[in-house]
């Protein structure tokens, strides 16, 4: 028989619940608030069949564009041929979790504001731009002794006899 092309085809392991994470869904999943513009990760929960997105969107990150009673609208990029389309899908809250993709950016923003405030108090001008890591500093090796090795001459006749 040929393989099927259904909506949930080839999702046996993809939608399976993780090890020791089977059973009831924690209440925090339902009590979490989502705001428009936030980044969320689409992570399908195989235990809930309602409001389940297509397998393509599993593991994708998108932005919230709509919030309804039980679901949220997520805007996800999808490559189709040579172009990228912004797809808007509604996904139930069980299949979504807050993304940590801009966590480092927000922390850096707070740190930069703090550094700017300190520099302004001192009367200095600082640059908060990220710089690539430069080359490692050079050093001198001390206490090293030189040892000279010379190869043993190769003798074909003795080698055939099993010599040395």
Tab-separated table of C-alpha atoms in Angstrom:
chain	number	residue	atom	x	y	z
A	1	UNK	CA	0.000	0.000	0.000
A	2	UNK	CA	1.318	3.492	-0.759
A	3	UNK	CA	1.888	5.938	2.086
A	4	UNK	CA	-0.980	8.276	2.949
A	5	UNK	CA	-0.910	12.034	2.546
A	6	UNK	CA	-3.254	12.997	5.354
A	7	UNK	CA	-3.035	16.042	7.597
A	8	UNK	CA	-1.345	14.057	10.385
A	9	UNK	CA	0.751	11.735	8.225
A	10	UNK	CA	4.306	11.052	9.462
A	11	UNK	CA	3.639	12.560	12.894
A	12	UNK	CA	3.962	9.389	15.004
A	13	UNK	CA	7.047	10.661	16.851
A	14	UNK	CA	6.551	14.358	16.096
A	15	UNK	CA	3.296	14.712	18.049
A	16	UNK	CA	4.111	12.084	20.699
A	17	UNK	CA	4.181	13.327	24.292
A	18	UNK	CA	7.693	13.462	25.807
A	19	UNK	CA	9.003	10.842	28.218
A	20	UNK	CA	7.437	11.256	31.718
A	21	UNK	CA	5.342	14.192	30.470
A	22	UNK	CA	2.198	12.200	29.682
A	23	UNK	CA	-1.080	12.666	31.528
A	24	UNK	CA	-2.806	15.860	32.592
A	25	UNK	CA	-1.862	19.266	31.192
A	26	UNK	CA	-0.684	21.744	33.864
A	27	UNK	CA	-3.000	24.658	34.700
A	28	UNK	CA	-0.228	27.169	33.977
A	29	UNK	CA	-0.749	26.396	30.272
A	30	UNK	CA	-4.272	27.821	30.453
A	31	UNK	CA	-3.611	30.655	32.937
A	32	UNK	CA	-0.784	32.202	30.927
A	33	UNK	CA	-1.559	35.558	29.307
A	34	UNK	CA	-0.443	36.394	25.785
A	35	UNK	CA	-0.244	39.922	24.416
A	36	UNK	CA	-0.295	41.045	20.805
A	37	UNK	CA	3.241	41.376	19.423
A	38	UNK	CA	4.807	38.751	21.717
A	39	UNK	CA	6.923	35.956	20.285
A	40	UNK	CA	5.584	32.427	20.770
A	41	UNK	CA	6.774	28.937	19.829
A	42	UNK	CA	4.283	26.588	18.223
A	43	UNK	CA	4.752	23.244	19.991
A	44	UNK	CA	1.982	20.743	19.293
A	45	UNK	CA	0.532	18.872	22.263
A	46	UNK	CA	-0.573	15.512	20.879
A	47	UNK	CA	-3.069	14.976	23.721
A	48	UNK	CA	-5.275	17.850	22.542
A	49	UNK	CA	-6.749	17.325	19.087
A	50	UNK	CA	-8.755	20.550	18.911
A	51	UNK	CA	-7.054	23.647	17.544
A	52	UNK	CA	-4.012	21.653	16.466
A	53	UNK	CA	-1.840	23.328	13.804
A	54	UNK	CA	-0.441	21.518	10.766
A	55	UNK	CA	2.792	19.609	11.298
A	56	UNK	CA	4.694	22.226	9.267
A	57	UNK	CA	4.223	24.814	12.023
A	58	UNK	CA	5.467	22.517	14.830
A	59	UNK	CA	8.664	24.048	16.246
A	60	UNK	CA	8.194	27.385	14.474
A	61	UNK	CA	8.376	30.781	16.142
A	62	UNK	CA	5.872	33.486	15.346
A	63	UNK	CA	4.267	36.668	16.667
A	64	UNK	CA	0.855	36.952	18.276
A	65	UNK	CA	-1.533	39.014	16.138
A	66	UNK	CA	-4.871	38.026	17.700
A	67	UNK	CA	-6.081	36.716	21.059
A	68	UNK	CA	-9.430	34.949	21.413
A	69	UNK	CA	-11.084	33.076	24.281
A	70	UNK	CA	-9.364	29.720	23.812
A	71	UNK	CA	-6.895	30.333	21.018
A	72	UNK	CA	-4.338	32.837	19.824
A	73	UNK	CA	-3.532	33.991	16.307
A	74	UNK	CA	0.114	33.469	15.373
A	75	UNK	CA	1.893	34.973	12.377
A	76	UNK	CA	4.532	32.544	11.076
A	77	UNK	CA	6.893	32.815	8.105
A	78	UNK	CA	6.667	30.016	5.531
A	79	UNK	CA	8.937	29.545	2.536
A	80	UNK	CA	6.980	28.659	-0.586
A	81	UNK	CA	9.139	28.313	-3.668
A	82	UNK	CA	11.389	31.373	-3.873
A	83	UNK	CA	9.371	33.635	-1.563
A	84	UNK	CA	8.532	33.828	2.130
A	85	UNK	CA	4.846	34.228	2.999
A	86	UNK	CA	3.578	35.496	6.361
A	87	UNK	CA	0.931	32.932	7.328
A	88	UNK	CA	-1.681	33.783	9.971
A	89	UNK	CA	-2.955	30.754	11.865
A	90	UNK	CA	-5.170	30.346	14.912
A	91	UNK	CA	-3.763	27.870	17.405
A	92	UNK	CA	-5.270	26.718	20.690
A	93	UNK	CA	-3.286	27.744	23.803
A	94	UNK	CA	-2.223	24.161	24.557
A	95	UNK	CA	-0.107	24.135	21.396
A	96	UNK	CA	1.735	27.388	22.134
A	97	UNK	CA	4.404	28.487	24.602
A	98	UNK	CA	6.179	31.820	25.154
A	99	UNK	CA	9.374	32.077	23.143
A	100	UNK	CA	12.764	32.886	24.616
A	101	UNK	CA	14.157	34.171	21.302
A	102	UNK	CA	14.275	37.840	22.393
A	103	UNK	CA	15.227	37.190	26.034
A	104	UNK	CA	18.913	37.992	25.494
A	105	UNK	CA	17.985	41.135	23.543
A	106	UNK	CA	15.784	42.443	26.385
A	107	UNK	CA	18.500	41.786	28.983
A	108	UNK	CA	21.077	43.558	26.796
A	109	UNK	CA	18.717	46.508	26.383
A	110	UNK	CA	18.347	46.905	30.172
A	111	UNK	CA	22.111	46.572	30.673
A	112	UNK	CA	22.856	49.129	27.944
A	113	UNK	CA	20.404	51.635	29.471
A	114	UNK	CA	22.131	51.179	32.818
A	115	UNK	CA	25.587	51.680	31.267
A	116	UNK	CA	24.391	54.812	29.440
A	117	UNK	CA	22.980	56.269	32.672
A	118	UNK	CA	26.287	55.644	34.483
A	119	UNK	CA	28.275	57.188	31.611
A	120	UNK	CA	25.993	60.243	31.543
A	121	UNK	CA	26.528	60.758	35.278
A	122	UNK	CA	30.312	60.668	34.731
A	123	UNK	CA	30.055	62.855	31.630
A	124	UNK	CA	31.508	60.250	29.255
A	125	UNK	CA	30.374	59.001	25.865
A	126	UNK	CA	30.333	55.206	25.505
A	127	UNK	CA	29.514	52.812	22.690
A	128	UNK	CA	27.083	49.995	23.513
A	129	UNK	CA	27.572	48.229	20.191
A	130	UNK	CA	28.539	44.572	20.311
A	131	UNK	CA	32.094	43.918	19.171
A	132	UNK	CA	33.405	40.627	17.778
A	133	UNK	CA	35.831	38.765	19.993
A	134	UNK	CA	39.358	39.846	19.070
A	135	UNK	CA	42.491	37.695	18.756
A	136	UNK	CA	43.970	36.109	21.870
A	137	UNK	CA	46.922	38.002	23.390
A	138	UNK	CA	50.417	36.726	22.596
A	139	UNK	CA	52.791	35.255	25.194
A	140	UNK	CA	56.368	33.922	25.488
A	141	UNK	CA	57.011	30.269	26.314
A	142	UNK	CA	59.585	30.085	29.114
A	143	UNK	CA	61.549	27.160	30.518
A	144	UNK	CA	61.262	25.066	27.353
A	145	UNK	CA	64.291	22.974	26.348
A	146	UNK	CA	65.090	22.022	22.781
A	147	UNK	CA	65.605	18.355	22.003
A	148	UNK	CA	66.891	17.194	18.616
A	149	UNK	CA	65.740	13.894	17.121
A	150	UNK	CA	67.519	12.097	14.287
A	151	UNK	CA	65.926	9.253	12.355
A	152	UNK	CA	67.434	5.754	12.312
A	153	UNK	CA	68.689	4.895	8.810
A	154	UNK	CA	66.354	2.459	7.079
A	155	UNK	CA	68.041	-0.734	5.940
A	156	UNK	CA	66.034	-2.840	3.465
A	157	UNK	CA	68.196	-6.003	3.830
A	158	UNK	CA	67.953	-6.162	7.645
A	159	UNK	CA	64.241	-5.398	7.515
A	160	UNK	CA	63.591	-8.401	5.256
A	161	UNK	CA	65.522	-10.679	7.620
A	162	UNK	CA	63.629	-9.328	10.630
A	163	UNK	CA	66.683	-7.584	11.975
A	164	UNK	CA	67.402	-4.987	14.666
